[in-house]
Amino acid sequence: MRFTVRYIPLSKIKPGLPAAMSDRLRSLRGQMWDGLHLMVVRKERKNGQYRILLGNDRYEYLRNHTRKATAPCIVDETRLGAGLQSLLDRFTRKKPPAALRGSAALKRLTPASWAIVRGYLKSDPQFKQLSRKQQMQVLSLAIRHKRVVIAAMKAKADHFRTT
């Protein structure tokens, strides 16, 4: 669990919608309660702004009732893997497709599978435009990557033999 505490200008902080409570957010909420005006934020890559994960009420108080220009914030510095975990959690909250019921396939993710998924998500920003079922079909290729790679190698060898 990586986080830092920084003073961030209030102009760079945007209020966020309440996030789904996870174990990570529970632990960060415990850290947030240690300080009076601490908020938990995550930096957005696109525009450099910060989105509030926990502490919207504290943000509103600082904006409306004080003249402070900065606020102490716990900056959540999770890597893509944590974002990927939240994506997989989103799939497990709803009923997954029949191929992945019981989330046994999700528990089989090896480090190589994680690396494949991380690399794919970095290289294809249009992944979010797919439907949930299509996203699961794409991610299931990473879960069974060994079989996919072997099948691709066999197909390539057959292609060379026929030509």
Short mmCIF file of C-alpha atoms in Angstrom, two decimals:
data_model
loop_
_atom_site.label_atom_id
_atom_site.label_comp_id
_atom_site.label_asym_id
_atom_site.label_seq_id
_atom_site.Cartn_x
_atom_site.Cartn_y
_atom_site.Cartn_z
CA MET A 1 0.00 0.00 0.00
CA ARG A 2 1.66 3.19 -1.21
CA PHE A 3 0.59 6.66 -0.30
CA THR A 4 2.15 10.01 0.50
CA VAL A 5 0.92 13.00 2.44
CA ARG A 6 1.20 16.29 0.54
CA TYR A 7 -0.17 19.79 0.65
CA ILE A 8 -2.16 20.26 -2.55
CA PRO A 9 -3.73 23.54 -3.72
CA LEU A 10 -7.52 23.47 -3.40
CA SER A 11 -7.78 24.65 -7.00
CA LYS A 12 -6.27 21.34 -8.19
CA ILE A 13 -8.68 19.19 -6.17
CA LYS A 14 -11.99 18.08 -7.67
CA PRO A 15 -14.75 16.57 -5.53
CA GLY A 16 -15.47 13.00 -6.44
CA LEU A 17 -18.34 10.61 -6.25
CA PRO A 18 -18.29 8.19 -3.33
CA ALA A 19 -16.12 5.24 -4.26
CA ALA A 20 -16.99 1.64 -3.54
CA MET A 21 -15.47 0.78 -0.18
CA SER A 22 -12.62 -1.68 -0.50
CA ASP A 23 -10.09 -2.95 2.03
CA ARG A 24 -7.58 -0.44 0.72
CA LEU A 25 -9.99 2.49 1.13
CA ARG A 26 -10.88 1.29 4.63
CA SER A 27 -7.23 1.41 5.65
CA LEU A 28 -6.78 4.84 4.02
CA ARG A 29 -9.91 6.07 5.82
CA GLY A 30 -8.29 5.02 9.10
CA GLN A 31 -5.21 7.05 8.15
CA MET A 32 -7.42 9.99 7.16
CA TRP A 33 -9.08 10.08 10.59
CA ASP A 34 -5.67 10.70 12.19
CA GLY A 35 -5.67 14.29 10.89
CA LEU A 36 -8.24 17.04 11.13
CA HIS A 37 -8.46 18.16 7.50
CA LEU A 38 -6.86 15.19 5.73
CA MET A 39 -8.49 13.95 2.54
CA VAL A 40 -7.73 10.90 0.43
CA VAL A 41 -7.15 11.81 -3.22
CA ARG A 42 -5.90 10.11 -6.37
CA LYS A 43 -4.06 11.94 -9.13
CA GLU A 44 -5.64 11.79 -12.57
CA ARG A 45 -3.13 11.11 -15.30
CA LYS A 46 -4.91 13.04 -18.03
CA ASN A 47 -4.95 16.53 -16.56
CA GLY A 48 -2.85 16.45 -13.38
CA GLN A 49 -5.86 17.22 -11.18
CA TYR A 50 -6.65 15.31 -8.01
CA ARG A 51 -9.97 13.49 -7.46
CA ILE A 52 -11.24 13.07 -3.89
CA LEU A 53 -11.80 9.46 -2.88
CA LEU A 54 -12.65 10.11 0.79
CA GLY A 55 -13.29 13.36 2.60
CA ASN A 56 -15.68 15.38 0.43
CA ASP A 57 -17.11 16.99 3.58
CA ARG A 58 -13.67 18.18 4.62
CA TYR A 59 -13.12 19.64 1.17
CA GLU A 60 -16.41 21.53 1.33
CA TYR A 61 -15.52 22.87 4.78
CA LEU A 62 -12.10 24.11 3.62
CA ARG A 63 -13.63 25.71 0.52
CA ASN A 64 -16.58 27.42 2.21
CA HIS A 65 -15.45 28.22 5.76
CA THR A 66 -11.70 28.87 5.61
CA ARG A 67 -9.31 30.95 3.55
CA LYS A 68 -6.78 28.18 3.12
CA ALA A 69 -5.28 27.78 -0.31
CA THR A 70 -3.87 24.30 0.28
CA ALA A 71 -5.06 21.18 2.02
CA PRO A 72 -3.17 18.21 3.46
CA CYS A 73 -4.03 15.16 1.38
CA ILE A 74 -3.18 11.49 1.41
CA VAL A 75 -2.29 10.80 -2.21
CA ASP A 76 -3.13 7.23 -3.16
CA GLU A 77 -0.26 6.03 -5.34
CA THR A 78 -1.56 2.71 -6.48
CA ARG A 79 -0.14 1.27 -9.63
CA LEU A 80 -2.07 -0.07 -12.59
CA GLY A 81 -2.33 -3.44 -10.86
CA ALA A 82 -4.55 -1.97 -8.19
CA GLY A 83 -6.70 -0.36 -10.84
CA LEU A 84 -6.86 -3.71 -12.55
CA GLN A 85 -7.92 -5.30 -9.29
CA SER A 86 -10.77 -2.81 -8.98
CA LEU A 87 -11.75 -3.63 -12.56
CA LEU A 88 -11.81 -7.34 -11.71
CA ASP A 89 -13.75 -6.55 -8.51
CA ARG A 90 -16.30 -4.74 -10.65
CA PHE A 91 -16.77 -7.92 -12.64
CA THR A 92 -17.12 -10.09 -9.56
CA ARG A 93 -19.79 -7.82 -8.03
CA LYS A 94 -22.03 -8.51 -10.98
CA LYS A 95 -22.64 -12.03 -12.14
CA PRO A 96 -19.73 -12.93 -14.45
CA PRO A 97 -20.25 -14.83 -17.69
CA ALA A 98 -20.71 -18.60 -17.48
CA ALA A 99 -17.07 -19.16 -18.47
CA LEU A 100 -15.84 -17.37 -15.35
CA ARG A 101 -18.55 -18.21 -12.76
CA GLY A 102 -17.25 -18.77 -9.26
CA SER A 103 -14.25 -16.53 -10.09
CA ALA A 104 -11.98 -19.59 -10.10
CA ALA A 105 -10.42 -18.26 -13.28
CA LEU A 106 -9.76 -14.91 -11.63
CA LYS A 107 -7.82 -16.65 -8.86
CA ARG A 108 -5.60 -18.36 -11.46
CA LEU A 109 -3.98 -15.13 -12.55
CA THR A 110 -0.25 -15.70 -12.59
CA PRO A 111 2.34 -12.89 -12.63
CA ALA A 112 2.71 -13.46 -16.36
CA SER A 113 -1.05 -13.00 -16.79
CA TRP A 114 -0.93 -9.77 -14.78
CA ALA A 115 1.92 -8.53 -16.97
CA ILE A 116 -0.05 -9.32 -20.12
CA VAL A 117 -3.14 -7.51 -18.80
CA ARG A 118 -1.15 -4.48 -17.63
CA GLY A 119 0.62 -4.18 -20.97
CA TYR A 120 -2.64 -4.52 -22.86
CA LEU A 121 -4.44 -1.90 -20.76
CA LYS A 122 -1.58 0.54 -21.28
CA SER A 123 -1.55 0.04 -25.03
CA ASP A 124 -5.32 0.01 -25.69
CA PRO A 125 -7.20 2.97 -24.17
CA GLN A 126 -10.39 2.01 -26.04
CA PHE A 127 -10.84 -1.06 -23.84
CA LYS A 128 -13.33 0.85 -21.69
CA GLN A 129 -15.63 1.32 -24.68
CA LEU A 130 -16.26 -2.41 -24.96
CA SER A 131 -19.26 -3.98 -23.29
CA ARG A 132 -18.72 -5.82 -20.02
CA LYS A 133 -19.04 -9.19 -21.72
CA GLN A 134 -16.50 -8.21 -24.39
CA GLN A 135 -14.11 -6.92 -21.72
CA MET A 136 -14.30 -10.27 -19.91
CA GLN A 137 -13.65 -12.16 -23.13
CA VAL A 138 -10.55 -10.06 -23.78
CA LEU A 139 -9.30 -10.45 -20.21
CA SER A 140 -9.94 -14.19 -20.26
CA LEU A 141 -7.31 -14.46 -22.99
CA ALA A 142 -4.74 -13.27 -20.45
CA ILE A 143 -5.98 -15.80 -17.89
CA ARG A 144 -5.44 -18.65 -20.31
CA HIS A 145 -2.47 -17.05 -22.06
CA LYS A 146 -0.40 -20.23 -22.17
CA ARG A 147 -3.03 -22.06 -24.23
CA VAL A 148 -3.52 -19.03 -26.48
CA VAL A 149 0.21 -18.70 -27.15
CA ILE A 150 0.59 -22.43 -27.85
CA ALA A 151 -2.38 -22.35 -30.24
CA ALA A 152 -0.92 -19.32 -32.03
CA MET A 153 2.46 -21.06 -32.34
CA LYS A 154 0.83 -24.21 -33.76
CA ALA A 155 -1.16 -22.11 -36.23
CA LYS A 156 1.99 -20.28 -37.34
CA ALA A 157 3.88 -23.58 -37.76
CA ASP A 158 0.96 -24.99 -39.81
CA HIS A 159 0.96 -21.84 -41.91
CA PHE A 160 4.70 -22.27 -42.67
CA ARG A 161 4.24 -25.95 -43.52
CA THR A 162 1.47 -25.21 -46.02
CA THR A 163 3.33 -22.39 -47.78
#
